[in-house]
Coordinates of C-alpha atoms in Angstrom, one line a residue:
M70 CA -150.4 163.8 -90.8
C71 CA -152.5 166.7 -89.7
G72 CA -152.7 169.5 -87.2
I73 CA -155.3 169.3 -84.4
W74 CA -156.2 172.0 -81.9
A75 CA -159.0 172.4 -79.4
L76 CA -160.1 174.7 -76.5
F77 CA -162.5 173.9 -73.6
G78 CA -163.7 176.7 -71.3
S79 CA -162.1 179.6 -73.0
D80 CA -163.0 182.9 -71.4
D81 CA -161.6 184.9 -74.3
C82 CA -163.1 185.6 -77.7
L83 CA -162.9 182.4 -79.8
S84 CA -162.4 184.2 -83.0
V85 CA -159.3 185.8 -81.5
Q86 CA -158.1 182.6 -79.9
C87 CA -158.4 180.6 -83.1
L88 CA -155.6 182.7 -84.7
S89 CA -153.3 180.5 -82.6
A90 CA -154.5 177.5 -84.5
M91 CA -153.0 179.0 -87.7
K92 CA -149.6 178.5 -86.2
I93 CA -149.8 174.9 -87.2
A94 CA -151.2 175.4 -90.7
H95 CA -148.1 173.7 -92.2
R96 CA -149.2 170.4 -90.8
G97 CA -152.3 170.3 -93.0
P98 CA -151.9 172.3 -96.3
D99 CA -155.0 170.7 -98.0
A100 CA -157.9 172.1 -95.9
F101 CA -158.8 173.9 -92.6
R102 CA -161.9 173.8 -90.4
F103 CA -162.8 175.7 -87.2
E104 CA -165.9 174.4 -85.4
N105 CA -167.7 175.4 -82.2
V106 CA -169.2 172.7 -80.0
N107 CA -173.0 172.8 -79.9
G108 CA -174.3 174.0 -76.5
Y109 CA -170.8 175.2 -75.4
T110 CA -170.0 178.6 -76.7
N111 CA -166.5 178.5 -75.2
C112 CA -165.4 175.2 -76.7
C113 CA -164.1 174.6 -80.2
F114 CA -162.0 172.5 -82.5
G115 CA -159.5 173.5 -85.1
F116 CA -158.2 171.2 -87.8
H117 CA -155.6 171.4 -90.6
R118 CA -155.8 168.6 -93.0
L119 CA -153.2 166.7 -95.1
A120 CA -155.5 164.4 -97.1
V121 CA -153.8 161.0 -97.1
V122 CA -156.8 158.6 -96.6
D123 CA -160.4 159.3 -97.9
Q124 CA -160.0 162.5 -99.8
L125 CA -163.8 163.1 -99.8
F126 CA -165.0 162.5 -96.2
G127 CA -161.8 163.1 -94.2
M128 CA -162.5 166.5 -92.7
Q129 CA -162.5 166.8 -88.9
P130 CA -163.8 166.9 -86.2
I131 CA -165.2 163.6 -87.3
R132 CA -168.9 163.1 -86.4
V133 CA -171.2 160.3 -87.5
K134 CA -175.0 160.0 -87.5
K135 CA -174.9 157.0 -85.2
Y136 CA -173.1 158.9 -82.4
P137 CA -174.2 162.6 -82.7
Y138 CA -172.8 163.2 -79.2
L139 CA -169.2 162.2 -80.2
W140 CA -166.6 164.7 -81.6
L141 CA -163.2 163.4 -82.7
C142 CA -160.1 165.3 -83.8
Y143 CA -157.1 163.1 -84.4
N144 CA -153.7 163.2 -86.1
G145 CA -152.3 159.8 -87.2
E146 CA -152.9 156.6 -89.0
I147 CA -154.7 153.6 -87.6
Y148 CA -153.3 150.7 -89.6
N149 CA -155.7 148.0 -88.3
H150 CA -158.9 150.0 -88.7
R151 CA -160.3 147.7 -91.4
K152 CA -159.5 144.5 -89.5
L153 CA -161.2 145.8 -86.4
Q154 CA -164.2 147.1 -88.4
H155 CA -164.7 143.6 -89.9
H156 CA -164.0 141.8 -86.7
F157 CA -166.6 143.8 -84.7
A158 CA -168.9 144.3 -87.7
F159 CA -168.9 148.1 -87.3
E160 CA -170.9 150.1 -89.9
Y161 CA -168.7 152.8 -91.3
Q162 CA -170.0 156.1 -92.5
T163 CA -166.7 157.2 -94.1
K164 CA -163.5 155.6 -95.3
V165 CA -161.4 157.5 -92.7
D166 CA -159.2 155.2 -90.5
G167 CA -159.9 157.4 -87.4
E168 CA -163.6 156.6 -87.5
I169 CA -162.7 153.3 -85.8
I170 CA -162.0 155.3 -82.6
L171 CA -165.7 156.4 -82.3
H172 CA -166.9 152.8 -82.8
L173 CA -164.4 151.3 -80.3
Y174 CA -165.1 153.9 -77.7
N175 CA -168.9 153.4 -78.0
K176 CA -168.4 149.6 -77.7
G177 CA -165.8 149.3 -74.9
G178 CA -164.8 152.6 -73.5
I179 CA -161.5 154.6 -73.7
E180 CA -159.0 152.1 -72.3
Q181 CA -160.0 149.3 -74.7
T182 CA -160.0 151.9 -77.5
A183 CA -156.5 153.1 -76.9
S184 CA -155.1 149.6 -76.5
L185 CA -156.6 148.3 -79.7
L186 CA -155.2 151.0 -82.0
D187 CA -152.3 149.7 -84.1
G188 CA -150.8 152.9 -85.4
V189 CA -149.5 156.3 -84.5
F190 CA -151.9 158.9 -83.2
A191 CA -152.8 161.8 -81.0
F192 CA -156.5 162.4 -80.4
I193 CA -159.0 164.6 -78.7
L194 CA -162.4 162.8 -78.2
L195 CA -165.4 164.7 -76.8
D196 CA -168.5 162.9 -75.5
T197 CA -171.2 165.5 -74.8
A198 CA -173.7 162.8 -73.7
N199 CA -171.5 161.6 -70.8
K200 CA -169.8 165.0 -70.3
K201 CA -166.2 163.7 -70.9
V202 CA -163.1 164.7 -72.8
F203 CA -160.4 162.2 -73.6
L204 CA -156.8 162.8 -74.8
G205 CA -154.6 160.0 -76.0
R206 CA -151.2 159.5 -77.6
D207 CA -149.4 156.6 -79.2
T208 CA -146.8 154.4 -77.4
Y209 CA -143.7 156.3 -78.7
G210 CA -145.2 159.7 -79.3
V211 CA -144.6 159.5 -83.1
R212 CA -147.5 162.0 -83.4
P213 CA -147.1 165.0 -81.2
L214 CA -149.5 166.4 -78.7
F215 CA -149.3 169.3 -76.2
R216 CA -151.7 170.5 -73.6
A217 CA -152.1 173.5 -71.3
M218 CA -154.6 173.6 -68.4
T219 CA -155.3 176.2 -65.8
E220 CA -156.5 175.8 -62.2
D221 CA -160.0 177.1 -63.1
G222 CA -160.4 174.4 -65.8
F223 CA -159.5 176.0 -69.1
L224 CA -158.0 173.3 -71.4
A225 CA -156.1 173.9 -74.6
V226 CA -154.7 171.1 -76.8
C227 CA -152.6 171.2 -79.9
S228 CA -150.3 169.1 -82.2
E229 CA -147.4 171.6 -81.6
A230 CA -146.7 173.9 -78.7
K231 CA -146.5 176.9 -81.0
G232 CA -150.3 176.7 -81.3
L233 CA -150.8 177.3 -77.6
V234 CA -148.1 179.7 -76.3
N235 CA -150.0 182.9 -77.4
L236 CA -153.4 181.9 -76.1
K237 CA -155.0 184.3 -73.6
H238 CA -156.7 183.4 -70.3
S239 CA -157.8 185.7 -67.5
T240 CA -156.4 183.7 -64.6
A241 CA -153.1 182.7 -66.3
P242 CA -151.2 185.4 -68.2
F243 CA -148.4 182.7 -68.8
L244 CA -150.0 179.4 -69.8
K245 CA -147.9 176.4 -68.8
V246 CA -147.7 174.3 -71.9
E247 CA -146.5 170.7 -71.6
P248 CA -146.0 167.7 -73.9
F249 CA -148.7 165.0 -73.4
L250 CA -147.0 161.8 -72.4
P251 CA -146.8 159.0 -75.0
G252 CA -148.5 155.7 -74.3
H253 CA -151.1 157.5 -72.1
Y254 CA -154.7 158.6 -72.2
E255 CA -156.3 161.2 -69.9
V256 CA -159.9 161.3 -68.8
L257 CA -161.4 164.7 -68.0
D258 CA -164.9 165.8 -66.8
L259 CA -166.7 168.4 -68.9
K260 CA -168.6 170.9 -66.8
P261 CA -171.8 172.8 -67.9
N262 CA -169.7 176.0 -68.2
G263 CA -167.3 174.3 -70.7
K264 CA -164.4 174.0 -68.2
V265 CA -162.9 170.6 -67.5
A266 CA -161.4 168.8 -64.5
S267 CA -158.8 166.0 -64.9
V268 CA -160.0 162.7 -63.5
E269 CA -157.1 160.3 -64.3
M270 CA -154.0 159.9 -66.5
V271 CA -153.5 156.2 -67.5
K272 CA -150.5 154.5 -69.1
Y273 CA -152.2 152.0 -71.4
H274 CA -149.2 150.4 -73.1
H275 CA -145.5 149.7 -72.3
C276 CA -143.2 149.0 -75.2
R277 CA -142.2 145.7 -73.7
D278 CA -145.7 144.3 -73.6
E279 CA -147.3 142.6 -76.6
P280 CA -150.1 145.0 -77.7
L281 CA -153.7 144.0 -77.2
H282 CA -154.4 144.5 -80.9
A283 CA -152.1 141.6 -81.7
L284 CA -155.1 139.3 -81.0
Y285 CA -156.8 140.7 -84.1
D286 CA -154.0 141.0 -86.6
S287 CA -153.2 138.6 -89.5
V288 CA -149.5 138.1 -89.0
E289 CA -148.5 134.5 -89.5
K290 CA -147.9 132.7 -86.2
L291 CA -144.4 133.2 -84.9
S292 CA -142.3 130.2 -84.0
P293 CA -141.6 129.9 -80.2
G294 CA -138.1 129.8 -78.6
F295 CA -134.9 131.8 -79.0
E296 CA -132.9 129.7 -81.4
I297 CA -131.1 132.2 -83.6
E298 CA -132.7 130.9 -86.9
T299 CA -136.1 131.1 -85.2
V300 CA -135.5 134.6 -84.0
K301 CA -134.3 135.8 -87.4
S302 CA -137.3 134.3 -89.2
N303 CA -139.7 136.0 -86.7
L304 CA -138.0 139.4 -87.1
R305 CA -138.2 139.2 -90.8
I306 CA -141.9 138.3 -90.7
L307 CA -142.6 141.2 -88.3
F308 CA -140.5 143.8 -90.1
D309 CA -142.1 142.8 -93.4
N310 CA -145.5 143.2 -91.8
A311 CA -144.6 146.6 -90.2
I312 CA -143.9 148.0 -93.7
R313 CA -146.8 146.3 -95.4
K314 CA -149.4 147.8 -93.1
R315 CA -147.9 151.3 -93.6
L316 CA -148.7 151.2 -97.3
M317 CA -152.2 152.4 -96.4
T318 CA -152.5 155.8 -98.3
D319 CA -154.0 157.4 -101.3
R320 CA -150.9 159.5 -101.8
R321 CA -147.5 158.8 -103.3
I322 CA -144.9 157.0 -101.1
G323 CA -141.2 157.9 -100.9
C324 CA -138.4 157.1 -98.5
L325 CA -135.5 159.0 -96.9
L326 CA -132.3 157.1 -97.5
S327 CA -129.1 157.9 -95.7
G328 CA -127.3 154.7 -96.8
G329 CA -127.1 153.6 -93.2
L330 CA -128.5 150.2 -92.2
D331 CA -131.9 151.3 -91.0
S332 CA -133.1 153.5 -93.8
S333 CA -131.6 151.1 -96.3
L334 CA -133.6 148.1 -94.9
V335 CA -136.8 150.2 -95.0
A336 CA -136.2 151.4 -98.6
A337 CA -135.3 147.9 -99.9
T338 CA -138.3 146.2 -98.3
L339 CA -140.6 149.0 -99.4
M340 CA -139.4 148.7 -103.0
R341 CA -140.1 145.0 -103.0
Q342 CA -143.6 145.5 -101.6
L343 CA -144.5 148.3 -103.9
K344 CA -143.5 146.1 -106.9
E345 CA -145.7 143.3 -105.5
A346 CA -148.6 145.8 -105.1
Q347 CA -148.0 146.9 -108.8
V348 CA -147.9 150.5 -107.8
Q349 CA -148.0 152.6 -111.0
Y350 CA -145.4 155.3 -110.1
P351 CA -141.6 155.0 -109.7
F352 CA -140.5 154.7 -106.1
Q353 CA -138.5 157.7 -105.0
T354 CA -135.7 157.7 -102.5
F355 CA -134.0 160.9 -101.2
A356 CA -130.5 161.5 -99.8
I357 CA -128.9 164.7 -98.6
G358 CA -125.4 165.7 -97.9
M359 CA -122.5 168.0 -98.7
E360 CA -120.0 167.0 -101.4
D361 CA -117.8 164.1 -100.4
S362 CA -120.5 162.9 -97.9
P363 CA -120.3 159.2 -96.9
D364 CA -124.1 159.1 -96.7
L365 CA -124.5 160.2 -100.3
L366 CA -122.1 157.6 -101.6
A367 CA -123.7 154.8 -99.6
A368 CA -127.3 155.9 -100.4
R369 CA -126.4 155.9 -104.1
K370 CA -125.2 152.2 -103.8
V371 CA -128.5 151.2 -102.2
A372 CA -130.6 153.1 -104.7
N373 CA -128.7 151.4 -107.6
H374 CA -129.1 148.0 -105.9
I375 CA -132.9 148.3 -105.3
G376 CA -133.6 150.3 -108.5
S377 CA -135.3 153.4 -107.0
E378 CA -135.7 156.8 -108.7
H379 CA -133.0 158.4 -106.5
H380 CA -132.8 162.1 -105.7
E381 CA -129.6 163.6 -104.2
V382 CA -129.9 167.0 -102.5
L383 CA -126.6 168.9 -102.0
F384 CA -126.3 171.7 -99.5
N385 CA -123.4 173.8 -98.3
S386 CA -122.4 175.0 -94.8
E387 CA -123.9 178.4 -95.4
E388 CA -127.3 177.0 -96.3
G389 CA -127.2 174.8 -93.3
I390 CA -126.3 177.6 -90.9
Q391 CA -128.9 179.9 -92.4
A392 CA -131.6 177.3 -91.7
L393 CA -130.9 177.0 -88.0
D394 CA -133.4 179.7 -86.9
E395 CA -136.4 178.2 -88.8
V396 CA -135.3 174.7 -87.8
I397 CA -135.3 175.5 -84.1
F398 CA -138.6 177.3 -84.4
S399 CA -140.1 174.2 -86.1
L400 CA -138.6 171.8 -83.6
E401 CA -139.5 173.6 -80.3
T402 CA -136.3 172.4 -78.8
Y403 CA -132.7 173.4 -78.2
D404 CA -131.2 170.0 -77.7
I405 CA -127.8 170.0 -79.4
T406 CA -127.8 166.7 -81.3
T407 CA -131.5 167.1 -82.3
V408 CA -130.8 170.5 -83.8
R409 CA -127.7 169.3 -85.7
A410 CA -129.5 166.3 -87.2
S411 CA -132.6 168.3 -88.0
V412 CA -131.0 170.6 -90.5
G413 CA -130.4 168.0 -93.2
M414 CA -133.9 166.5 -92.6
Y415 CA -135.5 169.9 -92.8
L416 CA -133.8 170.8 -96.0
I417 CA -134.5 167.5 -97.7
S418 CA -138.2 167.7 -96.7
K419 CA -138.3 171.2 -98.2
Y420 CA -136.9 169.7 -101.4
I421 CA -139.4 166.9 -101.5
R422 CA -142.3 169.2 -101.0
K423 CA -141.1 171.6 -103.7
N424 CA -139.9 169.2 -106.4
T425 CA -141.9 166.0 -106.1
D426 CA -145.4 164.7 -105.4
S427 CA -144.3 162.2 -102.8
V428 CA -146.2 163.0 -99.6
V429 CA -146.0 159.8 -97.4
I430 CA -142.3 159.5 -96.5
F431 CA -140.8 156.4 -94.8
S432 CA -137.6 156.5 -92.7
G433 CA -135.5 154.5 -90.3
E434 CA -136.2 156.3 -87.0
G435 CA -136.4 154.3 -83.8
S436 CA -134.0 151.5 -84.8
D437 CA -131.0 152.8 -82.9
E438 CA -132.9 153.0 -79.7
L439 CA -134.6 149.6 -80.2
T440 CA -131.6 147.6 -81.5
Q441 CA -128.9 149.3 -79.5
G442 CA -127.4 151.0 -82.5
Y443 CA -125.6 153.9 -80.8
I444 CA -121.8 153.4 -80.6
Y445 CA -121.7 153.9 -76.9
F446 CA -123.6 150.6 -76.4
H447 CA -120.2 149.0 -77.0
K448 CA -119.3 150.3 -73.5
A449 CA -122.4 148.9 -71.7
P450 CA -121.3 147.3 -68.4
S451 CA -123.8 144.4 -69.0
P452 CA -126.5 143.1 -71.4
E453 CA -129.1 143.9 -68.7
Q454 CA -127.9 147.5 -68.4
A455 CA -127.9 147.8 -72.2
Q456 CA -131.5 146.6 -72.2
E457 CA -132.5 149.2 -69.6
E458 CA -130.8 151.9 -71.6
S459 CA -132.6 150.8 -74.8
E460 CA -136.0 151.1 -73.0
R461 CA -135.1 154.5 -71.6
L462 CA -134.2 155.7 -75.1
L463 CA -137.5 154.4 -76.5
K464 CA -139.4 156.1 -73.7
E465 CA -137.7 159.4 -74.4
L466 CA -138.0 159.3 -78.2
Y467 CA -140.7 161.9 -78.2
L468 CA -138.2 164.5 -76.9
F469 CA -135.5 163.7 -79.4
D470 CA -135.5 161.6 -82.6
V471 CA -139.3 161.3 -83.3
L472 CA -139.7 164.9 -82.4
R473 CA -137.0 165.8 -85.0
A474 CA -138.6 163.4 -87.6
D475 CA -142.1 164.7 -87.1
R476 CA -141.4 168.5 -87.0
T477 CA -138.9 168.6 -89.9
T478 CA -141.2 166.7 -92.3
A479 CA -144.5 168.3 -91.0
A480 CA -143.0 171.8 -91.5
H481 CA -143.3 171.0 -95.2
G482 CA -146.6 169.2 -95.2
L483 CA -145.2 165.7 -95.4
E484 CA -146.3 162.6 -93.4
L485 CA -143.6 160.5 -91.9
R486 CA -143.9 156.7 -91.3
V487 CA -141.5 154.8 -89.1
P488 CA -141.8 151.0 -89.4
F489 CA -139.1 150.2 -86.8
L490 CA -141.4 151.6 -84.1
D491 CA -144.2 149.1 -85.0
H492 CA -145.7 147.9 -81.8
R493 CA -145.3 144.2 -82.5
F494 CA -141.8 144.4 -84.0
C495 CA -140.7 146.4 -80.9
S496 CA -142.3 144.2 -78.3
Y497 CA -140.9 141.1 -79.8
Y498 CA -137.4 142.6 -80.1
L499 CA -137.5 143.7 -76.5
S500 CA -138.6 140.2 -75.4
L501 CA -135.4 138.6 -76.7
P502 CA -132.7 137.6 -74.2
P503 CA -130.5 140.7 -73.4
D504 CA -127.3 139.1 -74.6
M505 CA -128.8 138.5 -78.1
R506 CA -129.3 142.2 -78.6
I507 CA -125.9 143.7 -77.6
P508 CA -123.1 144.6 -80.1
K509 CA -121.0 141.6 -81.1
N510 CA -117.5 141.4 -82.7
G511 CA -117.2 145.1 -82.4
I512 CA -120.4 145.7 -84.5
E513 CA -123.5 147.3 -83.2
K514 CA -127.0 146.0 -84.3
H515 CA -125.4 142.7 -85.0
L516 CA -128.6 140.7 -84.7
L517 CA -130.5 143.0 -87.1
R518 CA -127.7 142.8 -89.7
E519 CA -127.5 139.0 -89.3
T520 CA -131.3 138.7 -89.7
F521 CA -131.1 140.1 -93.2
E522 CA -127.8 138.7 -94.3
D523 CA -129.1 136.0 -96.6
S524 CA -132.1 138.1 -97.9
N525 CA -130.2 139.8 -100.8
L526 CA -132.1 143.0 -99.8
L527 CA -128.9 145.0 -99.6
P528 CA -125.2 144.9 -100.7
K529 CA -123.0 143.3 -98.0
E530 CA -121.0 146.5 -97.5
I531 CA -124.2 148.4 -96.6
L532 CA -125.6 145.7 -94.4
W533 CA -122.4 145.7 -92.3
R534 CA -121.7 149.5 -92.7
P535 CA -120.7 150.9 -89.2
K536 CA -123.0 153.4 -87.4
E537 CA -122.9 157.0 -88.7
A538 CA -124.9 159.7 -87.0
F539 CA -127.1 161.5 -89.5
S540 CA -125.7 164.8 -88.6
D541 CA -122.2 163.5 -89.2
G542 CA -122.8 161.4 -92.3
I543 CA -124.1 164.2 -94.3
T544 CA -120.7 165.9 -94.4
S545 CA -117.3 164.7 -95.3
V546 CA -115.2 162.6 -93.0
K547 CA -112.6 165.3 -93.0
N548 CA -114.9 168.0 -91.7
S549 CA -117.9 167.1 -89.6
W550 CA -121.1 169.1 -89.6
F551 CA -120.7 169.6 -85.9
R552 CA -117.3 171.1 -86.4
I553 CA -118.6 173.4 -89.2
L554 CA -121.3 174.6 -86.8
Q555 CA -118.9 175.1 -83.9
E556 CA -116.5 177.1 -86.1
H557 CA -119.4 179.4 -87.1
I558 CA -120.7 179.8 -83.6
E559 CA -117.2 180.5 -82.1
H560 CA -117.6 184.0 -83.6
Q561 CA -121.2 184.5 -82.4
V562 CA -120.8 183.6 -78.7
D563 CA -118.0 185.1 -76.7
D564 CA -116.4 183.9 -73.4
A565 CA -118.1 186.6 -71.4
M566 CA -121.5 185.3 -72.5
M567 CA -120.4 181.7 -71.5
A568 CA -119.2 183.0 -68.1
A569 CA -122.7 184.4 -67.4
A570 CA -124.6 181.4 -68.9
A571 CA -125.7 179.9 -65.6
Q572 CA -127.1 183.2 -64.5
K573 CA -128.9 183.8 -67.8
F574 CA -130.1 180.1 -68.2
P575 CA -130.3 178.5 -64.8
F576 CA -132.2 175.5 -66.1
N577 CA -130.4 173.2 -68.5
T578 CA -127.4 175.6 -68.5
P579 CA -125.6 175.3 -71.8
K580 CA -122.0 174.0 -71.3
T581 CA -120.7 174.9 -74.8
K582 CA -121.0 177.8 -77.1
E583 CA -123.0 175.7 -79.6
G584 CA -125.5 174.9 -76.8
Y585 CA -125.7 178.6 -75.9
Y586 CA -126.3 179.7 -79.5
Y587 CA -129.2 177.2 -79.9
R588 CA -130.7 178.2 -76.6
Q589 CA -130.6 181.9 -77.5
I590 CA -132.5 181.2 -80.7
F591 CA -135.0 179.0 -78.8
E592 CA -135.6 181.7 -76.1
R593 CA -136.2 184.2 -78.8
H594 CA -139.1 182.1 -80.2
Y595 CA -140.3 180.5 -77.0
P596 CA -139.2 182.7 -74.0
G597 CA -139.5 180.9 -70.6
R598 CA -140.3 177.5 -72.2
A599 CA -136.9 175.8 -71.6
D600 CA -138.6 173.1 -69.5
W601 CA -140.0 171.4 -72.6
L602 CA -136.6 169.7 -72.8
T603 CA -136.0 167.8 -69.5
H604 CA -132.3 167.1 -70.3
Y605 CA -129.8 167.1 -73.2
W606 CA -129.3 163.9 -75.2
M607 CA -125.8 162.5 -74.4
P608 CA -124.1 159.1 -74.7
R609 CA -123.8 157.0 -71.5
W610 CA -121.0 155.0 -69.8
I611 CA -118.3 157.3 -71.2
N612 CA -117.1 160.7 -70.2
A613 CA -118.7 162.4 -73.3
T614 CA -118.7 166.2 -73.6
D615 CA -120.3 166.1 -77.1
P616 CA -123.1 163.9 -78.4
S617 CA -121.5 163.3 -81.8
A618 CA -120.5 159.8 -82.7
R619 CA -117.3 161.1 -84.3
T620 CA -116.0 162.2 -80.9
L621 CA -116.1 158.6 -79.6
T622 CA -113.0 156.5 -79.7
H623 CA -114.8 153.6 -81.3
Y624 CA -115.6 155.6 -84.4
K625 CA -113.9 154.2 -87.5
S626 CA -113.6 156.9 -90.1
D627 CA -111.2 154.9 -92.2
T628 CA -113.7 152.0 -92.7
K629 CA -116.5 154.1 -94.0
A630 CA -118.6 152.5 -96.8

């Protein structure tokens, strides 16, 4: 997890422009480098480093003697870099996983490069020999990337939008900053004056398709067919592999644990693998909540079961409300459910950074979208429509859950790893017949639960614990976090402000006082940037006015684990 930043064709003083790069310093607390590009006085790279792999030679932009014309700045982890290195007999100059991008590009061009990377990444690759710039981002946008480009060819790229919004350019007093689409790469021509021109934007991977890199991995061969026992066995193999490959780090590993199904499966599998690897430190798990929180109780059960060194972080409503401003600044969004769920994750990340030396943090993000875990999936009109909705949610993760997961952890210099979004695990799960994946017997994620039923990984009451939204589970059943927020905001936003909301905020007009309050904070930090969020996250197939699971009729507060 790092912060990357680059400019091409800047007509303003670079030493002034580079101050913008400092806006993302939290992403890389270990080191910083700012480097001009030889022969182009108006092009430069900025890099903030969190040293996770190769502490000695991991600074960027990465340049190797063999390809002096290539410059690479990337944020991410390429889990299959060693396999590809050995397969193609590449000679490495460093131990950095990202070096594989230079070798793959030199061998087969950008399309093959992007398709062969098994991991999470956002990269900027400059080829001064062929006068090209390439941008790329992983399938689900687990690692963030933003770009701004003017009509006269000035290009600015950064891990977070806050590193671009204050840049100056003569022809564009207000730079249009946009998220770079996940699963895509872009090819740009580099002109002699340092400006660029976009040539093409290519979608190189769809979540349904088995990734090209599957040809080179060492997962045991999966059994064919859709018999339930076959499917369960294949899912266990792929999930185990998804976690094993993510152990690649020189830093201490920990895990967020809400006591829900997803984070519990990750923590239990991780614990088993770390024991097998004979890791010398105790494995730490982290839970957050208010007193009487169902998440804290469930997480404690899981931690006792797996034997982790468990940390419980308590917070009160005042601390949560006070954090809203910095949370929204970190997130760069005003989406209601994202903001609610981010407060707990932001506070627990702050605790981890301050009180422990765990840096690489695993979590259960992506499972709800992939395995149809949201409670509203019970209302899906058909398995086929549920499948379509699942794929839509995966496609939009970069606007919601993985945005939250990245920004709240990166704000405190932590690196998040999300095994449920493993390319092979996802593509296999999405290849299963639609009726296998829907909720069954009134229980969402039935197939996933069934898969691990006989594994003894988790206590039965955790394995079959009903869905609880993170922003709800951190508080007591009696008083939800969203109700606490709404009670506070009731006194901050009056009816007159709501009556004028459409006039003040014509795009994505907030319909509730809570939405108005978050939007106000967002506009204070990022005026005129509301279009970063295309739409609010809301449940489907029901007439919902609030995204909280606790407002849905299916929610069973009396059966909480």
